[in-house]
Amino acid sequence: MQQKKAVSGMLSIPEGVRALLETLEAAGYEAWCVGGCVRDMLLADLRMLNGAQPPVREPEDWDVTTSALPEETLAVFGDRALPTGLKHGTVTVRTADGPAEVTTYRLDGAYRDRRHPESVTFTRSLEEDLARRDFTVNAMALNLRGELRDPFGGRRDLENGDLRCVGAPDRRFQEDALRILRGMRFSAALGLDEEDETGRAIDRNRELLREIAPERIQAELTKLLCGRYAKEVLDNHPGVVGVFWPEALPMVGFDQRNIHHCYDVWNHSTVALANTPPIPELRCAALLHDIGKPAAFTLDEDGVGHFYGHAAASVELADGMLRRLKFPNDFRERVVRLVAWHDRDIPRTDRGVGRALRRLGEEELRLLLALKRADNLAQASAYRGRQAEIALAEEILDRLLAENACFSLKQLAVNGNDLTALGLRGPAVGRALETLLSKVVDGELPNQRAALLKFVTES
Ligand code: ATP
Ligand code: MG
């Protein structure tokens, strides 16, 4: 969404959203930006004041809260408004900056199933609306004139880098257990430290996460894992992860008894995760790549630990864990392939890299190299020689791609029709194409039509 930069001391709401607030005010209602967008604007200001690099992200979406009832909002905006969540008082309004969600000030009734309030009551009081929100940093509202409503000290908490529940943490997590993971996610993404009571209540109430739909857990967990401070949050709360992924618990404190390693399996995994770019599949693979280690552990006569076959054990566990949280199939399959390949040696030759490229494709091979780099950075420092090997593999990859080397059937100089013309039929066509591709990738045949056809005719 296009918007002006938030400049220190001059919080700026994008033009389209300003126009929306003006329209509601002109019709006699109160209207405020609220929640995440206000938090992110204030944070951008704070960080700019402190000269932080890189600048923080811009708000993902613009939420507006208003004293207008949903039908009043609909009447004000006419065909620019869509009743997207009337039950909760939400109307989506088109603006020059994209859609904005406009929600009537509301109170949440008693909570059913730890996730959904039994009833929603509209109110004309902004303060009451702010009181239902999860964390103080998310419970601030800002209007057109730059007035900030902040009844719970969200700005102070943001300045001090604190994550604090609005109200009593136990009660708030018991109303809606998803807030446990949301809190960890905000802490991981924004670098906020959990205020003591909030942090303790996260652990005390973690079992309640069992009542939360796997899709919701998946969404928050993915954001958590991609946070810049994900490692710290995971290290603080392995027990929360253990509620939906009990397979992770044996990693915690598991001594590897091996000179390659300076961390237990859990810390090794979170350090590896911290060394990867924030790509969801990659972060997930980093956390899970060694999850099969405790089960694969053996100790030799010299008291040295080994983990023969641990990648296969990790694959099996990771697959089940990702299925449980209902990750999309392509996401799960990619993570599992990265886990399967994490410990495989890729020879630093055209053939070695070419074969990996053929199996994984460019994007995934680059993720694999990033995983290998991160895995190695999380091992004892005497083993950093691996970094040069990985860099060399990447150089070869870049060169193969620059040379437009053939690594997929698409790029092969012959296709199925050519082979059918030679008299091949059915599955024999596919098999012959695969053989040709292998030979080309391995450098045994040139990727030239005549040479390939000759090979097929003669074999
Ligand atoms: P993001 O930047 O990821 O969008 P956000 O803070 O805007 O973060 P949303 O999920 O978009 O998060 O929710 C918008 C606002 O609604 C929050 O800032 C918070 O005030 C309130 N909110 C959302 N979910 C909850 C919840 N489970 N309990 C209480 N308040 C919530
Ligand atoms: Mg939001």
Coordinates of C-alpha atoms and ligand atoms in Angstrom, one line a residue:
M1 CA 0.0 0.0 0.0
Q2 CA 1.4 3.4 -0.9
Q3 CA 1.9 5.8 1.9
K4 CA 4.1 8.6 3.2
K5 CA 7.0 7.7 5.4
A6 CA 6.4 8.1 9.1
V7 CA 8.8 10.8 9.9
S8 CA 9.9 11.5 13.5
G9 CA 7.4 13.7 15.3
M10 CA 5.0 13.6 12.3
L11 CA 3.1 10.4 12.3
S12 CA 1.6 10.0 9.0
I13 CA -1.5 8.2 7.9
P14 CA -1.7 7.6 4.2
E15 CA -4.0 9.9 2.2
G16 CA -6.7 7.4 1.4
V17 CA -7.1 6.4 5.0
R18 CA -7.1 10.1 6.1
A19 CA -9.9 10.7 3.6
L20 CA -11.8 7.8 5.1
L21 CA -11.4 9.2 8.6
E22 CA -12.5 12.6 7.4
T23 CA -15.6 11.2 5.8
L24 CA -16.7 9.5 9.0
E25 CA -15.9 12.6 11.1
A26 CA -17.8 14.8 8.7
A27 CA -20.8 12.5 9.1
G28 CA -20.7 13.1 12.9
Y29 CA -18.8 10.0 14.0
E30 CA -15.5 9.4 15.8
A31 CA -12.9 7.6 13.8
W32 CA -9.4 6.4 14.7
C33 CA -6.6 4.3 13.2
V34 CA -6.1 1.5 15.7
G35 CA -4.0 -1.5 16.6
G36 CA -1.1 -2.7 14.6
C37 CA -0.8 0.3 12.2
V38 CA -0.6 2.7 15.1
R39 CA 2.0 0.5 16.8
D40 CA 4.1 0.3 13.7
M41 CA 3.9 4.0 13.0
L42 CA 5.1 4.8 16.6
L43 CA 7.8 2.2 16.3
A44 CA 9.0 3.6 13.0
D45 CA 9.3 7.0 14.7
L46 CA 11.1 5.7 17.7
R47 CA 13.6 3.7 15.6
M48 CA 14.2 6.7 13.4
L49 CA 14.8 8.8 16.4
N50 CA 17.4 6.3 17.5
G51 CA 18.9 6.1 14.1
A52 CA 18.2 2.3 13.9
Q53 CA 19.1 0.5 10.7
P54 CA 17.4 -1.0 8.8
P55 CA 14.2 1.0 9.1
V56 CA 11.3 -0.9 10.5
R57 CA 8.5 -2.4 8.3
E58 CA 5.5 -0.3 7.4
P59 CA 2.1 -1.3 8.6
E60 CA 0.6 -4.3 6.8
D61 CA -3.0 -3.1 7.0
W62 CA -4.9 -0.1 8.2
D63 CA -7.6 -0.8 10.8
V64 CA -10.0 1.9 11.6
T65 CA -12.3 1.9 14.7
T66 CA -15.3 4.1 14.8
S67 CA -18.3 5.0 16.9
A68 CA -20.5 4.5 13.8
L69 CA -22.5 1.3 13.8
P70 CA -21.9 -1.1 10.9
E71 CA -25.1 0.0 9.1
E72 CA -24.1 3.6 9.6
T73 CA -20.7 3.0 8.1
L74 CA -22.3 1.2 5.2
A75 CA -24.7 4.2 4.6
V76 CA -21.8 6.7 4.8
F77 CA -19.7 4.9 2.1
G78 CA -22.3 3.4 -0.1
D79 CA -20.9 1.2 -2.8
R80 CA -17.3 1.8 -1.6
A81 CA -18.2 -0.4 1.4
L82 CA -18.6 -4.1 1.7
P83 CA -20.1 -5.8 4.8
T84 CA -17.2 -8.3 5.3
G85 CA -17.7 -9.1 8.9
L86 CA -21.0 -7.6 10.1
K87 CA -21.3 -10.0 13.0
H88 CA -18.1 -8.5 14.5
G89 CA -19.0 -5.0 13.3
T90 CA -16.5 -5.0 10.4
V91 CA -17.0 -3.2 7.1
T92 CA -14.3 -3.1 4.4
V93 CA -14.0 0.3 2.7
R94 CA -12.1 0.9 -0.5
T95 CA -9.6 3.7 -0.3
A96 CA -7.0 5.2 -2.6
D97 CA -4.5 3.2 -0.5
G98 CA -6.3 -0.1 -0.8
P99 CA -9.0 -1.6 1.4
A100 CA -9.3 -0.6 5.0
E101 CA -11.2 -2.5 7.7
V102 CA -13.6 -0.3 9.6
T103 CA -14.9 -1.8 12.8
T104 CA -17.4 -0.4 15.2
Y105 CA -16.2 0.2 18.8
R106 CA -17.1 -3.0 20.5
L107 CA -16.9 -5.0 23.7
D108 CA -16.3 -8.8 23.7
G109 CA -18.8 -10.8 25.7
A110 CA -17.9 -14.0 27.6
Y111 CA -15.6 -16.3 25.7
R112 CA -16.6 -19.6 24.3
D113 CA -14.0 -22.2 23.2
R114 CA -11.1 -19.9 24.2
R115 CA -11.2 -18.2 20.9
H116 CA -14.5 -16.7 20.1
P117 CA -16.5 -14.3 22.3
E118 CA -20.0 -15.5 22.9
S119 CA -21.4 -12.2 21.9
V120 CA -20.2 -8.9 20.6
T121 CA -21.7 -5.7 22.0
F122 CA -21.2 -2.4 20.2
T123 CA -20.3 0.6 22.3
R124 CA -19.8 4.3 21.8
S125 CA -16.7 4.3 23.9
L126 CA -13.3 4.1 22.4
E127 CA -11.7 3.2 25.7
E128 CA -13.9 0.1 26.0
D129 CA -12.9 -1.0 22.6
L130 CA -9.2 -0.5 23.4
A131 CA -9.6 -2.6 26.6
R132 CA -10.6 -5.7 24.7
R133 CA -7.3 -5.7 22.7
D134 CA -4.5 -8.1 23.6
F135 CA -1.4 -6.2 24.3
T136 CA -0.8 -2.6 25.4
V137 CA 1.2 -1.9 22.2
N138 CA -1.8 -3.0 20.2
A139 CA -4.3 -1.0 22.2
M140 CA -3.6 2.5 20.9
A141 CA -5.6 4.7 18.6
L142 CA -4.6 7.7 16.6
N143 CA -6.8 10.2 14.9
L144 CA -6.5 12.7 12.0
R145 CA -5.2 15.4 14.3
G146 CA -2.4 13.2 15.6
E147 CA -4.1 12.7 19.0
L148 CA -3.1 9.5 20.6
R149 CA -5.4 7.5 22.9
D150 CA -3.3 5.2 24.9
P151 CA -5.1 4.3 28.2
F152 CA -2.8 1.3 29.0
G153 CA 0.6 2.9 28.4
G154 CA 1.3 1.2 25.1
R155 CA 3.6 4.0 24.0
R156 CA 5.7 3.8 27.1
D157 CA 5.9 0.0 26.7
L158 CA 7.0 0.4 23.1
E159 CA 9.7 2.9 24.2
N160 CA 10.9 0.5 26.8
G161 CA 10.7 -2.5 24.5
D162 CA 8.1 -4.3 26.7
L163 CA 5.3 -6.7 25.7
R164 CA 2.5 -6.4 28.3
C165 CA -1.0 -7.8 28.3
V166 CA -3.9 -5.3 28.6
G167 CA -5.3 -6.4 32.0
A168 CA -4.5 -9.6 33.9
P169 CA -2.4 -11.9 31.6
D170 CA -3.9 -15.1 32.9
R171 CA -7.4 -13.9 32.3
R172 CA -6.5 -12.6 28.8
F173 CA -4.8 -15.9 27.8
Q174 CA -7.7 -17.9 29.2
E175 CA -10.2 -15.9 27.2
D176 CA -8.3 -16.5 24.0
A177 CA -5.3 -18.9 24.0
L178 CA -4.1 -17.8 20.6
R179 CA -2.9 -14.6 22.3
I180 CA -0.1 -16.8 23.8
L181 CA 1.4 -17.3 20.4
R182 CA 0.5 -13.8 19.2
G183 CA 2.5 -12.5 22.1
M184 CA 5.5 -14.6 21.2
R185 CA 5.1 -13.5 17.6
F186 CA 5.1 -9.8 18.5
S187 CA 8.1 -10.4 20.8
A188 CA 9.9 -12.2 18.0
A189 CA 9.0 -9.7 15.2
L190 CA 9.4 -6.5 17.1
G191 CA 12.1 -7.4 19.6
L192 CA 9.9 -6.7 22.7
D193 CA 10.7 -8.3 26.0
E194 CA 7.8 -10.0 27.7
E195 CA 7.1 -8.1 30.9
D196 CA 7.6 -10.7 33.8
E197 CA 3.9 -11.5 34.5
T198 CA 3.1 -11.7 30.8
G199 CA 6.0 -14.0 30.2
R200 CA 5.1 -16.3 33.1
A201 CA 1.5 -16.4 32.1
I202 CA 2.5 -17.5 28.6
D203 CA 4.1 -20.6 30.1
R204 CA 1.5 -21.2 32.7
N205 CA -1.4 -21.2 30.2
R206 CA 0.3 -22.9 27.3
E207 CA -1.7 -26.1 27.5
L208 CA -4.8 -24.1 26.5
L209 CA -3.3 -23.9 23.0
R210 CA -4.6 -27.4 22.5
E211 CA -8.0 -25.8 22.0
I212 CA -6.9 -23.6 19.2
A213 CA -7.4 -24.6 15.6
P214 CA -4.2 -25.9 13.9
E215 CA -4.5 -23.4 11.1
R216 CA -4.4 -20.5 13.5
I217 CA -1.4 -21.9 15.3
Q218 CA 0.3 -22.4 11.9
A219 CA -0.3 -18.8 10.9
E220 CA 1.1 -17.3 14.1
L221 CA 4.0 -19.8 14.3
T222 CA 5.1 -18.9 10.8
K223 CA 5.2 -15.2 11.6
L224 CA 7.0 -16.0 14.9
L225 CA 9.7 -18.1 13.1
C226 CA 10.3 -15.3 10.6
G227 CA 10.8 -12.7 13.4
R228 CA 14.2 -11.2 13.8
Y229 CA 14.2 -12.3 17.4
A230 CA 12.7 -15.8 16.9
K231 CA 15.7 -17.5 18.4
E232 CA 15.4 -15.7 21.7
V233 CA 11.6 -16.4 21.9
L234 CA 12.0 -20.1 21.0
D235 CA 14.8 -20.5 23.6
N236 CA 12.6 -18.8 26.2
H237 CA 9.5 -21.0 25.5
P238 CA 10.3 -24.4 24.1
G239 CA 7.5 -25.7 26.3
V240 CA 4.9 -23.7 24.3
V241 CA 6.2 -25.2 21.0
G242 CA 6.0 -28.6 22.7
V243 CA 2.3 -28.3 23.2
F244 CA 1.5 -28.7 19.5
W245 CA 4.9 -30.2 18.5
P246 CA 5.8 -32.5 21.4
E247 CA 8.4 -34.1 19.0
A248 CA 10.5 -31.0 19.7
L249 CA 10.9 -31.5 23.4
P250 CA 13.5 -34.3 23.3
M251 CA 15.8 -31.8 21.5
V252 CA 15.8 -29.5 24.5
G253 CA 18.9 -30.0 26.6
F254 CA 20.0 -33.0 24.4
D255 CA 23.8 -33.2 24.8
Q256 CA 25.3 -34.2 21.4
R257 CA 28.6 -35.6 22.9
N258 CA 30.4 -34.8 19.8
I259 CA 33.3 -32.3 19.1
H260 CA 31.4 -30.9 16.0
H261 CA 28.9 -29.4 18.4
C262 CA 28.9 -26.7 21.0
Y263 CA 25.1 -26.6 21.6
D264 CA 22.4 -29.0 22.6
V265 CA 20.2 -30.0 19.7
W266 CA 17.5 -27.4 20.5
N267 CA 20.0 -24.5 20.7
H268 CA 21.8 -25.7 17.7
S269 CA 18.5 -25.6 15.8
T270 CA 17.5 -22.1 17.0
V271 CA 21.0 -20.8 16.3
A272 CA 20.8 -22.3 12.8
L273 CA 17.4 -20.7 12.4
A274 CA 18.8 -17.3 13.4
N275 CA 21.4 -17.6 10.7
T276 CA 18.9 -18.1 7.9
P277 CA 17.1 -15.3 6.0
P278 CA 13.4 -15.0 7.1
I279 CA 11.8 -17.3 4.5
P280 CA 9.1 -19.4 6.1
E281 CA 10.1 -22.7 4.5
L282 CA 13.8 -22.2 5.3
R283 CA 13.1 -21.1 8.9
C284 CA 10.9 -24.2 9.4
A285 CA 13.6 -26.5 7.9
A286 CA 16.2 -24.9 10.1
L287 CA 14.1 -25.6 13.2
L288 CA 13.3 -29.2 12.2
H289 CA 16.4 -30.4 10.4
D290 CA 17.8 -32.3 13.4
I291 CA 14.6 -33.2 15.1
G292 CA 15.3 -36.9 14.5
K293 CA 18.6 -36.7 16.3
P294 CA 17.5 -37.7 19.8
A295 CA 15.9 -40.9 18.4
A296 CA 18.9 -41.6 16.2
F297 CA 21.5 -41.1 18.9
T298 CA 24.2 -43.8 19.6
L299 CA 27.2 -43.6 21.8
D300 CA 30.4 -45.4 20.8
E301 CA 33.0 -47.1 23.1
D302 CA 35.0 -43.8 23.3
G303 CA 31.9 -42.0 24.6
V304 CA 31.4 -40.1 21.3
G305 CA 27.8 -39.4 20.2
H306 CA 26.7 -40.4 16.6
F307 CA 23.4 -39.8 14.8
Y308 CA 23.5 -42.2 11.9
G309 CA 20.4 -41.9 9.7
H310 CA 19.2 -38.8 11.6
A311 CA 18.1 -37.0 8.5
A312 CA 15.6 -39.7 7.6
A313 CA 14.3 -39.7 11.1
S314 CA 14.0 -35.9 10.9
V315 CA 12.1 -36.2 7.7
E316 CA 9.5 -38.6 9.1
L317 CA 8.9 -36.5 12.2
A318 CA 8.9 -33.1 10.4
D319 CA 6.4 -34.5 7.8
G320 CA 3.9 -35.5 10.6
M321 CA 4.4 -32.2 12.5
L322 CA 3.7 -30.1 9.4
R323 CA 0.7 -32.1 8.5
R324 CA -0.7 -31.7 12.0
L325 CA -0.6 -27.9 11.7
K326 CA -2.2 -28.2 8.2
F327 CA 0.6 -26.5 6.3
P328 CA -0.1 -26.4 2.6
N329 CA 1.3 -29.5 0.8
D330 CA 3.8 -27.6 -1.3
F331 CA 5.2 -25.9 1.8
R332 CA 5.4 -29.2 3.7
E333 CA 7.1 -31.0 0.8
R334 CA 9.7 -28.3 0.3
V335 CA 10.5 -28.2 4.0
V336 CA 10.8 -32.0 4.1
R337 CA 13.1 -32.1 1.0
L338 CA 15.3 -29.5 2.6
V339 CA 15.5 -31.5 5.8
A340 CA 16.2 -34.7 3.8
W341 CA 19.0 -33.0 1.9
H342 CA 20.5 -30.9 4.8
D343 CA 23.3 -33.3 5.5
R344 CA 23.9 -34.6 2.0
D345 CA 27.2 -33.8 0.5
I346 CA 27.0 -31.8 -2.8
P347 CA 30.3 -32.4 -4.6
R348 CA 31.8 -29.1 -5.7
T349 CA 31.8 -30.1 -9.4
D350 CA 29.7 -29.3 -12.3
R351 CA 28.2 -32.7 -12.1
G352 CA 27.6 -32.6 -8.4
V353 CA 25.9 -29.2 -8.4
G354 CA 24.1 -30.0 -11.7
R355 CA 22.6 -33.1 -10.2
A356 CA 21.3 -31.3 -7.2
L357 CA 20.0 -28.6 -9.5
R358 CA 18.1 -31.1 -11.5
R359 CA 16.5 -32.6 -8.4
L360 CA 15.7 -29.5 -6.6
G361 CA 15.5 -26.6 -9.1
E362 CA 17.3 -23.3 -8.6
E363 CA 15.2 -21.8 -5.9
E364 CA 15.2 -24.8 -3.6
L365 CA 18.9 -25.5 -4.2
R366 CA 19.7 -21.9 -3.1
L367 CA 17.5 -22.5 0.0
L368 CA 19.4 -25.7 0.7
L369 CA 22.8 -23.9 0.5
A370 CA 21.5 -21.3 2.9
L371 CA 20.4 -24.1 5.3
K372 CA 23.8 -25.8 5.0
R373 CA 25.5 -22.5 5.7
A374 CA 23.3 -21.8 8.8
D375 CA 23.7 -25.4 10.0
N376 CA 27.5 -25.1 9.9
L377 CA 27.4 -21.7 11.6
A378 CA 25.6 -23.4 14.5
Q379 CA 28.4 -26.0 14.9
A380 CA 31.7 -25.7 16.8
S381 CA 33.8 -22.9 15.3
A382 CA 36.6 -25.3 14.3
Y383 CA 34.4 -26.5 11.5
R384 CA 33.9 -23.2 9.6
G385 CA 35.9 -24.6 6.6
R386 CA 32.5 -25.8 5.3
Q387 CA 31.5 -22.2 4.6
A388 CA 34.1 -22.1 1.7
E389 CA 32.8 -25.3 0.3
I390 CA 29.3 -24.0 0.3
A391 CA 30.4 -20.8 -1.3
L392 CA 32.2 -22.8 -4.0
A393 CA 29.0 -24.8 -4.7
E394 CA 27.1 -21.5 -5.1
E395 CA 29.7 -20.2 -7.5
I396 CA 29.4 -23.3 -9.6
L397 CA 25.6 -22.9 -9.5
D398 CA 25.8 -19.3 -10.6
R399 CA 28.1 -20.3 -13.5
L400 CA 25.9 -23.2 -14.6
L401 CA 22.9 -20.9 -14.7
A402 CA 24.8 -18.2 -16.5
E403 CA 25.9 -20.7 -19.1
N404 CA 22.3 -21.7 -19.4
A405 CA 23.3 -25.3 -18.6
C406 CA 20.6 -27.9 -19.1
F407 CA 19.2 -29.3 -15.9
S408 CA 15.5 -29.8 -16.7
L409 CA 13.5 -31.7 -19.4
K410 CA 12.2 -28.3 -20.6
Q411 CA 15.8 -27.3 -21.6
L412 CA 16.6 -30.6 -23.2
A413 CA 17.3 -30.2 -27.0
V414 CA 14.8 -33.0 -27.8
N415 CA 11.3 -33.6 -26.6
G416 CA 8.7 -36.4 -26.4
N417 CA 7.6 -35.9 -30.0
D418 CA 11.1 -36.4 -31.3
L419 CA 11.3 -39.7 -29.5
T420 CA 7.8 -40.8 -30.7
A421 CA 9.0 -40.0 -34.2
L422 CA 11.8 -42.5 -33.6
G423 CA 9.2 -45.2 -32.8
L424 CA 9.2 -45.0 -28.9
R425 CA 5.8 -45.4 -27.2
G426 CA 4.2 -44.9 -23.8
P427 CA 6.4 -44.9 -20.7
A428 CA 9.5 -45.7 -22.8
V429 CA 9.4 -42.0 -24.0
G430 CA 9.6 -40.6 -20.5
R431 CA 12.3 -43.1 -19.5
A432 CA 14.4 -42.2 -22.5
L433 CA 14.0 -38.5 -21.8
E434 CA 15.1 -39.0 -18.2
T435 CA 18.1 -41.0 -19.3
L436 CA 19.1 -38.3 -21.8
L437 CA 18.8 -35.6 -19.2
S438 CA 21.0 -37.6 -16.7
K439 CA 23.6 -38.0 -19.4
V440 CA 23.5 -34.3 -20.2
V441 CA 23.6 -33.2 -16.6
D442 CA 26.5 -35.6 -16.0
G443 CA 28.4 -34.2 -19.0
E444 CA 28.3 -37.5 -20.8
L445 CA 26.3 -36.2 -23.8
P446 CA 26.2 -32.6 -25.2
N447 CA 22.7 -31.0 -25.2
Q448 CA 22.5 -31.2 -28.9
R449 CA 19.6 -32.6 -30.9
A450 CA 21.6 -34.7 -33.3
A451 CA 23.8 -36.2 -30.6
L452 CA 20.8 -37.0 -28.4
L453 CA 18.8 -38.6 -31.2
K454 CA 21.8 -40.6 -32.3
F455 CA 22.2 -41.9 -28.7
V456 CA 18.6 -43.0 -28.6
T457 CA 18.8 -44.8 -32.0
E458 CA 21.9 -46.6 -31.0
S459 CA 20.8 -47.8 -27.5
Ligands
ATP1 P1 -0.1 -7.3 11.9 O1 1.0 -6.3 11.8 O2 0.5 -8.7 11.8 O3 -1.3 -7.1 11.1 P2 -1.8 -6.5 14.1 O4 -1.4 -6.0 15.5 O5 -2.4 -5.5 13.2 O6 -0.5 -7.1 13.5 P3 -4.1 -8.1 13.6 O7 -4.2 -9.6 13.7 O8 -4.2 -7.5 12.2 O9 -2.7 -7.7 14.3 O10 -5.1 -7.4 14.5 C1 -5.4 -6.0 14.6 C2 -5.6 -5.6 16.0 O11 -6.8 -6.3 16.6 C3 -4.5 -5.9 17.0 O12 -3.5 -4.9 16.9 C4 -5.2 -6.0 18.3 O13 -5.5 -4.7 18.8 C5 -6.5 -6.6 17.9 N1 -6.5 -8.1 18.0 C6 -6.3 -9.0 17.0 N2 -6.4 -10.2 17.5 C7 -6.7 -10.2 18.8 C8 -6.9 -11.1 19.8 N3 -6.8 -12.4 19.6 N4 -7.2 -10.7 21.1 C9 -7.3 -9.4 21.3 N5 -7.1 -8.4 20.4 C10 -6.8 -8.8 19.2
MG2 MG -3.1 -5.9 11.3

